[in-house]
Tab-separated table of C-alpha atoms and ligand atoms in Angstrom:
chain	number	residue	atom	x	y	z
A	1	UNK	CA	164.015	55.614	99.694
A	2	UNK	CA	160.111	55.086	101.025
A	3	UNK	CA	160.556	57.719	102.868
A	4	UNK	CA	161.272	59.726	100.089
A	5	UNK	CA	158.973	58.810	97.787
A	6	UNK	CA	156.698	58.444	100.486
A	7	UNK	CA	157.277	62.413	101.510
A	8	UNK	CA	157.267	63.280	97.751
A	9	UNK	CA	153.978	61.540	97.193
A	10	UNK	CA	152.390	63.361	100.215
A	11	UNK	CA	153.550	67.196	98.508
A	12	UNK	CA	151.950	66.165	95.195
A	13	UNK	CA	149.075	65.314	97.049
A	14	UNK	CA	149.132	68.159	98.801
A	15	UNK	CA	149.346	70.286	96.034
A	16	UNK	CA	147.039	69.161	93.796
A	17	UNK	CA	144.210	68.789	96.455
A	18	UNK	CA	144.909	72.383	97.083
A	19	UNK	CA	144.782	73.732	93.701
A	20	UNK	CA	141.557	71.472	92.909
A	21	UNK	CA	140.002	73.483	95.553
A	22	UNK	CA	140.882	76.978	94.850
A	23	UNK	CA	139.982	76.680	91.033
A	24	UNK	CA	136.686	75.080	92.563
A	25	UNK	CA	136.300	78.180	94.999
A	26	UNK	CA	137.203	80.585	91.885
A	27	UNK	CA	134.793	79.379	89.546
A	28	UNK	CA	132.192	79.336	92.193
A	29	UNK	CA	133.078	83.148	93.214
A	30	UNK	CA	132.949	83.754	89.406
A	31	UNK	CA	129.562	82.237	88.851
A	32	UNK	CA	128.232	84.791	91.924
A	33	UNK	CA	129.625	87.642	91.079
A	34	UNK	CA	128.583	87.526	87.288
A	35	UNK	CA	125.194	86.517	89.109
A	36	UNK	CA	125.290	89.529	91.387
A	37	UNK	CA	125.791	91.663	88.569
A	38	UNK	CA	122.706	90.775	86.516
A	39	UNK	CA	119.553	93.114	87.396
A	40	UNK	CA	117.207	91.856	89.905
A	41	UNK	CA	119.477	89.256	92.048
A	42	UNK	CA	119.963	90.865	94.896
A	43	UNK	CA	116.476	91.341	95.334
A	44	UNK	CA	115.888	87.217	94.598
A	45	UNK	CA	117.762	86.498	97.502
A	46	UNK	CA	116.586	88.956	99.810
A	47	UNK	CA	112.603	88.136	99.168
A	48	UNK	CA	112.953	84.516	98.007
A	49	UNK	CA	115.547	82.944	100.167
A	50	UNK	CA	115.521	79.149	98.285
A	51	UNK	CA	117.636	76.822	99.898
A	52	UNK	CA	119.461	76.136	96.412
A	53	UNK	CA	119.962	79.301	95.848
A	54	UNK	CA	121.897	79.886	99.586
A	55	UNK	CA	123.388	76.227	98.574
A	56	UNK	CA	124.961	77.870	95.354
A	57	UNK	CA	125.929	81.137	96.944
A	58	UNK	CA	128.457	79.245	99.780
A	59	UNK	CA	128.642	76.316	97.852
A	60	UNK	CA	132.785	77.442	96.703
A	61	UNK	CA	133.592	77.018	100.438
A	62	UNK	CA	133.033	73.078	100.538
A	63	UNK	CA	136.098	72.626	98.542
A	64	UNK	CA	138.186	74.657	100.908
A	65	UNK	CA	136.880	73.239	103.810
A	66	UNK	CA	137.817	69.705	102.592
A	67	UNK	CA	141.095	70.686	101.408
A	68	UNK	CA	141.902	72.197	104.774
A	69	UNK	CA	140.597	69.197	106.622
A	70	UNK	CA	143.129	67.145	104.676
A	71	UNK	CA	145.926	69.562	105.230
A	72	UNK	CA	145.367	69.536	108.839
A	73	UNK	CA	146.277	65.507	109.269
A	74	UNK	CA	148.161	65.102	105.985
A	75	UNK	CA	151.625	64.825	107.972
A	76	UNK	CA	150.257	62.777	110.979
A	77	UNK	CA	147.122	61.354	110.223
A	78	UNK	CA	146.517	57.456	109.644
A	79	UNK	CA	146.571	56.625	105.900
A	80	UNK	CA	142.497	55.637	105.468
A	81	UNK	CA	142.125	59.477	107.244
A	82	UNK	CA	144.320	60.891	104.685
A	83	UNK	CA	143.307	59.089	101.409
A	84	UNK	CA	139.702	59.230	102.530
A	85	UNK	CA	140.063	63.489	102.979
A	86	UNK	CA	142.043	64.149	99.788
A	87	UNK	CA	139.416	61.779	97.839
A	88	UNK	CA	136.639	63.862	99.253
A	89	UNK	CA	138.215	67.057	98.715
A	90	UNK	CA	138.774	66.689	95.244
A	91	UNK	CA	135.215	64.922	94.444
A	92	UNK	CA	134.094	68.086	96.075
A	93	UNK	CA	136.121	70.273	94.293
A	94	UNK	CA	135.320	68.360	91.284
A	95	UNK	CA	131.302	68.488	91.544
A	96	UNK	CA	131.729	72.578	92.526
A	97	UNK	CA	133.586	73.405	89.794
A	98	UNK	CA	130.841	71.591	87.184
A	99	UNK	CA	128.033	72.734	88.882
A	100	UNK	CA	129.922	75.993	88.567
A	101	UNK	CA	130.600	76.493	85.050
A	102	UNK	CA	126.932	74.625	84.463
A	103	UNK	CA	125.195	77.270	86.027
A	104	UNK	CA	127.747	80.155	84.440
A	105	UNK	CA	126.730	78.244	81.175
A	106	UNK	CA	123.022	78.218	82.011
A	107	UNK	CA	123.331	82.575	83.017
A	108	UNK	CA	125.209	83.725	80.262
A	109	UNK	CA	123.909	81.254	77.405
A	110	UNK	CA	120.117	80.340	77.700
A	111	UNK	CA	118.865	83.625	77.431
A	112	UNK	CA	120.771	84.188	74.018
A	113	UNK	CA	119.496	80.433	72.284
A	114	UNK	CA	116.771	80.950	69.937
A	115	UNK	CA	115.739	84.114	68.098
A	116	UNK	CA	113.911	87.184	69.153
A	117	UNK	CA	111.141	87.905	67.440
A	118	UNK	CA	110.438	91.858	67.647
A	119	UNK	CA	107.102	93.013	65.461
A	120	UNK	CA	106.837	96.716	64.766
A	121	UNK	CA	105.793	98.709	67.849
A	122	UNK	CA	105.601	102.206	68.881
A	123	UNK	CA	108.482	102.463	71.524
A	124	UNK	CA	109.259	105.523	73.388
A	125	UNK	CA	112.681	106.805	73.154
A	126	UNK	CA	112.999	107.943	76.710
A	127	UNK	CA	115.572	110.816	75.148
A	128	UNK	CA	113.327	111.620	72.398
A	129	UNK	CA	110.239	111.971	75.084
A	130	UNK	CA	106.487	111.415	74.118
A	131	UNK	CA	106.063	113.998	71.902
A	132	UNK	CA	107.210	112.252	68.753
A	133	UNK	CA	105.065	109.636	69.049
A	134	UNK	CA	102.168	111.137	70.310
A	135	UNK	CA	101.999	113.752	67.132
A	136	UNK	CA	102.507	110.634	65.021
A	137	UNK	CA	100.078	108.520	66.497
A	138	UNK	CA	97.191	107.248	64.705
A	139	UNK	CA	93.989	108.799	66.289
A	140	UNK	CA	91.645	106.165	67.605
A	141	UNK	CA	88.232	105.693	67.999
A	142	UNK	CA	86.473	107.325	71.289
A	143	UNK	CA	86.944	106.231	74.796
A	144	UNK	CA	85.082	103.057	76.790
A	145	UNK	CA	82.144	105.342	78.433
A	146	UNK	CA	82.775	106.593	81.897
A	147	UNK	CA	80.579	104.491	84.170
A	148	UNK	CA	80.747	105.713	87.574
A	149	UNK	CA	83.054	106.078	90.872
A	150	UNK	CA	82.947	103.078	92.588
A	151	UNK	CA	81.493	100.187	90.544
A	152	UNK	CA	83.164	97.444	90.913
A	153	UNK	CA	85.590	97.219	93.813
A	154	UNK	CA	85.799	97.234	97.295
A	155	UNK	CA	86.431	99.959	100.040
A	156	UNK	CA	85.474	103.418	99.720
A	157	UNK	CA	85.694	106.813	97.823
A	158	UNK	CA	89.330	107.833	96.461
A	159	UNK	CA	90.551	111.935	96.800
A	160	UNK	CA	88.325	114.713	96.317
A	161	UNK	CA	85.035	114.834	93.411
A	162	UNK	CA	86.442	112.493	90.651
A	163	UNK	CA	85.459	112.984	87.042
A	164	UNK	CA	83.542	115.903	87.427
A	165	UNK	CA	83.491	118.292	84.311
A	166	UNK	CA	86.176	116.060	82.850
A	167	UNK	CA	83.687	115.520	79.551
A	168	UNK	CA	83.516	119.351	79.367
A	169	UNK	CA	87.256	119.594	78.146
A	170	UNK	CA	89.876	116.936	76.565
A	171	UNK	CA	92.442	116.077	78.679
A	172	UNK	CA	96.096	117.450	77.844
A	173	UNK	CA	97.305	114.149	77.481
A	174	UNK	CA	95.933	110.704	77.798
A	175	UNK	CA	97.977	108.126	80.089
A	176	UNK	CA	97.733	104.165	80.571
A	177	UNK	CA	99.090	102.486	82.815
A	178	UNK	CA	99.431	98.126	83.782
A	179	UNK	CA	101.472	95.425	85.051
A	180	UNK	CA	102.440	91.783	85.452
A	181	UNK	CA	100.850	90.221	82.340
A	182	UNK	CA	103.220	87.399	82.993
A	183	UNK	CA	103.021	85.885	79.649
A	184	UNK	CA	104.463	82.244	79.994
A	185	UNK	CA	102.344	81.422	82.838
A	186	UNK	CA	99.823	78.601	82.865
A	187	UNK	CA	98.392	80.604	85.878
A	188	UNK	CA	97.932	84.373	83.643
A	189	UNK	CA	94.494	84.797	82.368
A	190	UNK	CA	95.473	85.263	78.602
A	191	UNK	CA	92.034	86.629	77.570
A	192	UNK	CA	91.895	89.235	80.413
A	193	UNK	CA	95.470	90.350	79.221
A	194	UNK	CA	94.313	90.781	75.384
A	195	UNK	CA	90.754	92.359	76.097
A	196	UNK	CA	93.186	95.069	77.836
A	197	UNK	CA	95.346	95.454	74.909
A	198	UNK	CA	92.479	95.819	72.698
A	199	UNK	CA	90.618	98.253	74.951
A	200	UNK	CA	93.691	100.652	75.279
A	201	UNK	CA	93.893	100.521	71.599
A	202	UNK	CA	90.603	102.056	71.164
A	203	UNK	CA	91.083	104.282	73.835
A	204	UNK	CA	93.672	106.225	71.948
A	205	UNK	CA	95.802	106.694	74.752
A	206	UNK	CA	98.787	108.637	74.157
A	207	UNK	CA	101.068	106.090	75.476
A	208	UNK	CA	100.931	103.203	77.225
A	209	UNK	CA	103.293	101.827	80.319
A	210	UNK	CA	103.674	98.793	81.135
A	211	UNK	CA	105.186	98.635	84.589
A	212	UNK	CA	107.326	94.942	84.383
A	213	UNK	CA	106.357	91.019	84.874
A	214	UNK	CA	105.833	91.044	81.341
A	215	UNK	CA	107.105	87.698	81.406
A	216	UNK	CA	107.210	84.619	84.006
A	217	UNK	CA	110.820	83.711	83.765
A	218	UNK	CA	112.830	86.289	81.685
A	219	UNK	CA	115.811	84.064	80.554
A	220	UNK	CA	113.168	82.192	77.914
A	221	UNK	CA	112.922	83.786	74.060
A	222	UNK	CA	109.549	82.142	73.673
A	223	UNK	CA	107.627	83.542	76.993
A	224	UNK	CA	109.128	86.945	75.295
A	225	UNK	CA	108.160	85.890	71.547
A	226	UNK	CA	104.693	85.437	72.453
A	227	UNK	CA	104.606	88.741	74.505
A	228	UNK	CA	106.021	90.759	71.848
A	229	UNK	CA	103.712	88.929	68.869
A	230	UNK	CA	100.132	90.450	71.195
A	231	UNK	CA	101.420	93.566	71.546
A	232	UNK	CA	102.036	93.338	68.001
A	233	UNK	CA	99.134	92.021	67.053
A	234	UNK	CA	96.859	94.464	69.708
A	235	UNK	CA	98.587	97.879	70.115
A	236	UNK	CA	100.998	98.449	67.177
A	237	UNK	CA	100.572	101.906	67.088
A	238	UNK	CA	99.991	103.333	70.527
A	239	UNK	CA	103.293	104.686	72.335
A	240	UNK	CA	104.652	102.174	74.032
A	241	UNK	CA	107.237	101.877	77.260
A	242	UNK	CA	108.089	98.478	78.785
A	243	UNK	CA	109.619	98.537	82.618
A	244	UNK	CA	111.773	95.359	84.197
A	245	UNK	CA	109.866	93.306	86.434
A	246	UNK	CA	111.571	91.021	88.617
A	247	UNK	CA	110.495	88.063	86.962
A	248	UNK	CA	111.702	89.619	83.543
A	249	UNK	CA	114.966	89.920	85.813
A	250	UNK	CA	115.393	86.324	86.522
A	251	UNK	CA	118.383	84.500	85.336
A	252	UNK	CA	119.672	86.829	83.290
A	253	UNK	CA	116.581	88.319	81.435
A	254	UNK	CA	117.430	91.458	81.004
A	255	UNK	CA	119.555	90.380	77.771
A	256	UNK	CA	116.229	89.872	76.559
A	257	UNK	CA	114.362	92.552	77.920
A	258	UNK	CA	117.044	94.987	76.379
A	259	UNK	CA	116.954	93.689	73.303
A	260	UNK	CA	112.820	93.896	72.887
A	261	UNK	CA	112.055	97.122	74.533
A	262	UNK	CA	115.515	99.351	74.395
A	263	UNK	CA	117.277	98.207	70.767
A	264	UNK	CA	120.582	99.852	69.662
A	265	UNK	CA	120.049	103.329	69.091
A	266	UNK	CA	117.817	104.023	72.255
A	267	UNK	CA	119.118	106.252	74.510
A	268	UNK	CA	117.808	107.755	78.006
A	269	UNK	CA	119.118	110.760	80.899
A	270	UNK	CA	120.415	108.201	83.503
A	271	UNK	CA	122.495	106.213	80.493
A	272	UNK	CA	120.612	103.398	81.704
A	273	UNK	CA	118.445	101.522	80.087
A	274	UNK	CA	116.386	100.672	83.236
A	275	UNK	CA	115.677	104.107	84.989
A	276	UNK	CA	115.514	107.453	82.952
A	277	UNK	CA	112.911	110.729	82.313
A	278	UNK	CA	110.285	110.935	79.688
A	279	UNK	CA	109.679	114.458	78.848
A	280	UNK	CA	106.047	115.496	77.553
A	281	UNK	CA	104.780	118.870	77.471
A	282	UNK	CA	102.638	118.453	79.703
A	283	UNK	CA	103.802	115.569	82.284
A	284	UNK	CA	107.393	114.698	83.805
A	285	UNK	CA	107.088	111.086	83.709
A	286	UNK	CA	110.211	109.021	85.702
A	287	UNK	CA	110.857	105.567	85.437
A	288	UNK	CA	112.811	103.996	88.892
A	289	UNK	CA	114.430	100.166	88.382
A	290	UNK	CA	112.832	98.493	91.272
A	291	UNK	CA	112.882	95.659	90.142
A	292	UNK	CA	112.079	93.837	93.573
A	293	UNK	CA	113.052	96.805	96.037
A	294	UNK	CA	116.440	98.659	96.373
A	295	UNK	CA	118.930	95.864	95.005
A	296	UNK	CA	119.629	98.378	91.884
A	297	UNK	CA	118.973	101.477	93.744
A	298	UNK	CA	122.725	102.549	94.323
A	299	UNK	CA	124.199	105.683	94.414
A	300	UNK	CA	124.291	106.385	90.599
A	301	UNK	CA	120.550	105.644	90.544
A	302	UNK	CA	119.809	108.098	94.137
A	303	UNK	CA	121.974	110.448	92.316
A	304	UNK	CA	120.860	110.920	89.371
A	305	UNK	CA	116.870	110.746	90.773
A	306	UNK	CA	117.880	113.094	92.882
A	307	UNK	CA	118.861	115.400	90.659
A	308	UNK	CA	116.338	114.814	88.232
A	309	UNK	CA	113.528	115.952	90.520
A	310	UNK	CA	115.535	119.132	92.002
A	311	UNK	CA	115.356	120.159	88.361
A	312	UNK	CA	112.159	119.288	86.793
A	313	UNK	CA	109.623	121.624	86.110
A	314	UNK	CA	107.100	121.779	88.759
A	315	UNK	CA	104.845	123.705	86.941
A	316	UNK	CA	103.611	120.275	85.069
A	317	UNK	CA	102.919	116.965	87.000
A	318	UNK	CA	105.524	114.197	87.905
A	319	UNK	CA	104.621	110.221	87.834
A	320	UNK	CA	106.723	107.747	89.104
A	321	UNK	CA	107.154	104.891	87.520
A	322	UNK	CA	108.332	101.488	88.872
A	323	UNK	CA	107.674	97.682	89.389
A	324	UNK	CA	107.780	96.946	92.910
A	325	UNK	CA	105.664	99.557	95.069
A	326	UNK	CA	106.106	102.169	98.236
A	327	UNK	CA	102.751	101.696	100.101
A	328	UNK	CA	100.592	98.479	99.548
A	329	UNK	CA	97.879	96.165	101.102
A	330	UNK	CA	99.169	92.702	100.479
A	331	UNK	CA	99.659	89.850	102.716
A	332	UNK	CA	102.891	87.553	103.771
A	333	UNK	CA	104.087	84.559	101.745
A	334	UNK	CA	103.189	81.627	102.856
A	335	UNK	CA	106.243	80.077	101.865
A	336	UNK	CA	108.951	82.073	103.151
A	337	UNK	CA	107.287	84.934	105.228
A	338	UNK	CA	108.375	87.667	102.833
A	339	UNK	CA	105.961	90.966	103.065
A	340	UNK	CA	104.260	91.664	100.375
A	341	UNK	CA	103.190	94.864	101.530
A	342	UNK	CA	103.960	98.386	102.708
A	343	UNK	CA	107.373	98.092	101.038
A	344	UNK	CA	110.293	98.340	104.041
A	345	UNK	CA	113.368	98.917	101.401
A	346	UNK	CA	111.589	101.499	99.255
A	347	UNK	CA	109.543	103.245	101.667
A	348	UNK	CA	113.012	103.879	103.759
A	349	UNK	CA	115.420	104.587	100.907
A	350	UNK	CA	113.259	106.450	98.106
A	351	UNK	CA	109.607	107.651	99.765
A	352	UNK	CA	111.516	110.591	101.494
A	353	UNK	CA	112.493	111.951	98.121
A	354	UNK	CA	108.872	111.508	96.747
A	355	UNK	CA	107.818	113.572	99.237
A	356	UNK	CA	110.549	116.325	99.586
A	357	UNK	CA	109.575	116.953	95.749
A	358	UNK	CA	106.188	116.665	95.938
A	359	UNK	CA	105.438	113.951	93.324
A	360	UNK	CA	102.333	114.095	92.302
A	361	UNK	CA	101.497	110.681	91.367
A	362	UNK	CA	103.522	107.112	91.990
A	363	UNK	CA	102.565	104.005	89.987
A	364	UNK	CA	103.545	100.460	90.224
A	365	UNK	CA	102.441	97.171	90.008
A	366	UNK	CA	104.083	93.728	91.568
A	367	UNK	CA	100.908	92.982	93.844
A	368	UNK	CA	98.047	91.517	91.428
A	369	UNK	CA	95.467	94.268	92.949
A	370	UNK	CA	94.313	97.614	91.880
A	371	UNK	CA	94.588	99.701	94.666
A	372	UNK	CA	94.858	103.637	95.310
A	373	UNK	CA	96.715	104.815	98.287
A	374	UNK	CA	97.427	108.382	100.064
A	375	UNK	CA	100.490	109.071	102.661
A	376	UNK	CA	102.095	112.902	103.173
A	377	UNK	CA	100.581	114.040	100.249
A	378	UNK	CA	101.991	111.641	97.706
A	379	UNK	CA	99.122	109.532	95.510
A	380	UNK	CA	100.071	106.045	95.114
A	381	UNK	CA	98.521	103.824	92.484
A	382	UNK	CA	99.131	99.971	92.135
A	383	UNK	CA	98.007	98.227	88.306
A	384	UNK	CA	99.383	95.157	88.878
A	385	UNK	CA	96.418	93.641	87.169
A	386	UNK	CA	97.010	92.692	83.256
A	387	UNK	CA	96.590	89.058	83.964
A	388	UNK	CA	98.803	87.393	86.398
A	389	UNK	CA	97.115	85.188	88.691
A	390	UNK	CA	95.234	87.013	91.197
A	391	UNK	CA	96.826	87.686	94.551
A	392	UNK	CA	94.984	86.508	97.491
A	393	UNK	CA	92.899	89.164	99.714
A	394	UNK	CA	95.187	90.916	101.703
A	395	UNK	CA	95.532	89.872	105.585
A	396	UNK	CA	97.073	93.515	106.079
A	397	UNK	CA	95.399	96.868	104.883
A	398	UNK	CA	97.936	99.481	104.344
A	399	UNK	CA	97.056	102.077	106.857
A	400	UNK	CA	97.414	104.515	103.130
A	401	UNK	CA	95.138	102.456	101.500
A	402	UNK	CA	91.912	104.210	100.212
A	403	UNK	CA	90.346	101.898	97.966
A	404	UNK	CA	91.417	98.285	96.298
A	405	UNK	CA	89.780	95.826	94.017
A	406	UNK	CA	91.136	92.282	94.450
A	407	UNK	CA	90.793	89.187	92.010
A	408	UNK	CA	89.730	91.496	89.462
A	409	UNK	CA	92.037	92.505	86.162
A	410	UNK	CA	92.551	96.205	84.541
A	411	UNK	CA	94.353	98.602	83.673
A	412	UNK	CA	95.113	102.548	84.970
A	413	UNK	CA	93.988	105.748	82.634
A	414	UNK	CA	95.389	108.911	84.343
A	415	UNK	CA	94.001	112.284	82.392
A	416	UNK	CA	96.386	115.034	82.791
A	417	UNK	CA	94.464	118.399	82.897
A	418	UNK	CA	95.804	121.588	83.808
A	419	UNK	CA	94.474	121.528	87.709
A	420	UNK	CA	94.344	118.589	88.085
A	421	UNK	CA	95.288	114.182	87.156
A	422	UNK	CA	92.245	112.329	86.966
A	423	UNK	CA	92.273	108.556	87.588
A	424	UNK	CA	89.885	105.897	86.407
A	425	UNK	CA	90.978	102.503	87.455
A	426	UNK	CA	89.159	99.801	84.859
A	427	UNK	CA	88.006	96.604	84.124
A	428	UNK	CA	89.501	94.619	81.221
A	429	UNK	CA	86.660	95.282	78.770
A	430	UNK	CA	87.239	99.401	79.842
A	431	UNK	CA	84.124	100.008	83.008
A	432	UNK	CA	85.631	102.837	84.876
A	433	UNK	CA	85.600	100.480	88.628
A	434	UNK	CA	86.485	103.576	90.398
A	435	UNK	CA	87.880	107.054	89.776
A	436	UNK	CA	89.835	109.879	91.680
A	437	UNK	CA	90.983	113.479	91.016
A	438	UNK	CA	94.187	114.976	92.272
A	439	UNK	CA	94.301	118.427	92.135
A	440	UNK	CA	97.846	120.624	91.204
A	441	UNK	CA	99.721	121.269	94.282
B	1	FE2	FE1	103.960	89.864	89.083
């Protein structure tokens, strides 16, 4: 009769250790694989290895491995083994599975409490292209002055005569480009960011691009409130284009992201929201999703870029567009060795198409620098200067590199002419720090 109860005591036991663990190992799967699927997480991992964040992503095997521990002396084992394992096992299973549906909660729910508030802005339709906008633009007062080459940075000259005879004819169209604002940051100067915004207003730029790390930590509706109420406040009217940045990324951000700068009704080439075309007249403009490096660059993406440079018209000039960059002076983290430089994922898996198409310009931001940069014919430009803290001065010099200014904050005007792109880099209150021409290939 002990015996019995004894034996039917032991497959209960049994049992319900077992199933503690597997819904413990579920949930935790669950909570990875919804994680996995949000933009940018991939790329967290891979250049920001925390210790929670390896912690969370193998913490659903603790349960098992308790629950097979007590399996393995359940029939032989001395009691205080036995009740000691199955105790363990399911306190294990028990703190997975809350940590579990906490952090599932934490994903899926913080990014939709409180209320977005969207002012009225200009935002390009990628579909519609920047000829909408730009024909119903509001013209602006005249340009900041040009000032000179190389004012204000270090290094030397950038490609070929810059500038020269550009105040002889109007451009075709009138670009901006800038990145990492990180509004929500103690660290982000605030007034560099809205002297920017204020100077590309009176610039009358045709459109404006902002390249991503718009916002510290993307899962919070007031870092993205108080992003959205500037460019409200500063550039209402001037065409406007918002990339995902990883930080925008984090934690499920892009809910938010989405909802500010690609509402209902927005539609783009790719069917993505986060890499498409913009058409103009006189530019093929294409945005990548980079968001870190190549954790969103799958085949659809490599596809459809693919395709999309085969069949644009050469006859105009193509930018790239994206938030992490190809080639880059930088240095390595000091806290986990990542390098923040010369990019090894993109230069590998997307540089060979730049080149095989002959882009004609590539723009990014993610390193806090301006920099311009030259390899195989392909101009690279980083703008990752709108007010995130500065980076420090790089410890490696891109071997591409032709001229950076570090510590300093700005923002990218590229000219489109019929020959040729002209580039003035500037300072926040619009000095032309340096300038470069690339002629038509
Ligand atoms: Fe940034």
């Amino acid at each position: 009769m002990n015996t019995k109860m004894s034996n039917t005591d032991t497959i209960r036991g049994r049992r319900s250790t077992v199933l503690f663990a597997l819904i413990a190992a579920l949930l935790s799967l669950v909570l990875n694989l919804y994680h996995f699927s949000l933009q940018g997480t991939g790329g967290l991992y891979t250049w920001h290895p925390l210790l929670v964040l390896k912690i969370i992503l193998f913490m659903g095997l603790g349960p098992l491995l308790c629950a097979i521990l007590y399996l393995l002396v359940v029939w032989q084992g001395p009691t205080w083994l036995r009740t000691g394992l199955r105790w363990l096992s399911l306190l294990v299973s028990g703190i997975v599975s809350l940590v579990s549906l906490a952090l599932l909660a934490y994903l899926i729910f913080v990014p939709r409490m409180g209320n977005l508030e969207t002012p009225r802005l200009s935002l390009i339709n990628p579909s519609q292209g920047l000829e909408p906008l730009v024909h119903a633009a509001v013209a602006a007062p005249a340009s900041p002055g040009v000032t000179g080459q190389d004012s204000a940075g270090q290094g030397s000259a950038g490609q070929g005569s810059a500038g020269q005879g550009s105040g002889a004819q109007a451009p075709l169209l009138k670009l901006s480009f800038s990145s990492d604002p990180h509004w929500g940051a103690e660290t982000s100067n605030a007034e560099a960011r809205s002297q920017i915004l204020q100077q590309i207003a009176r610039h009358g730029s045709d459109a404006f691009f902002m390249l991503g790390d718009t916002v510290e930590t993307g899962n919070g509706v007031e870092k993205w409130n108080a992003a959205l109420a500037d460019l409200g406040k500063y550039i209402p009217q001037v065409p406007l284009r918002v990339l995902l940045g990883n930080h925008d990324a984090l934690f499920g951000g892009e809910y938010l992201y989405k909802k500010a700068f690609f509402p209902s009704g927005f539609t783009s080439d790719s069917g993505s929201p986060f890499y498409y075309s913009v058409n103009s007249r006189y530019a093929t403009i294409i945005v990548l999703n980079l968001p870190w490096g190549t954790e969103n660059f799958g085949i659809p993406q490599r596809r459809w870029l693919e395709k999309t440079l085969a069949q644009a018209d050469h006859s105009k000039p193509i930018i790239v567009l994206s938030h992490s960059y190809f080639y880059a002076s930088g240095y390595d983290d000091p806290a986990n060795g990542s390098p923040w430089y010369d990019h090894y994922q993109n230069i590998a898996k997307v540089v060979p198409l730049l080149e095989q198409y002959k882009v004609d310009l590539v723009i990014s931001g993610h390193n806090h620098y301006q920099e311009l940069l030259s390899y195989n014919g392909v101009t690279y430009a980083i703008v990752g200067s709108m007010g995130g803290i500065s980076d420090p001065a790089p410890a490696y010099v891109s071997p591409a590199s032709q001229w950076i200014a570090v510590g300093k904050f700005g923002w990218l005007d590229v000219d489109v002419y019929s020959d040729r792109l002209l580039l003035s880099f500037r300072s926040e209150t619009g000095e032309v720090r340096h300038q470069a021409s690339i002629p038509r290939r």
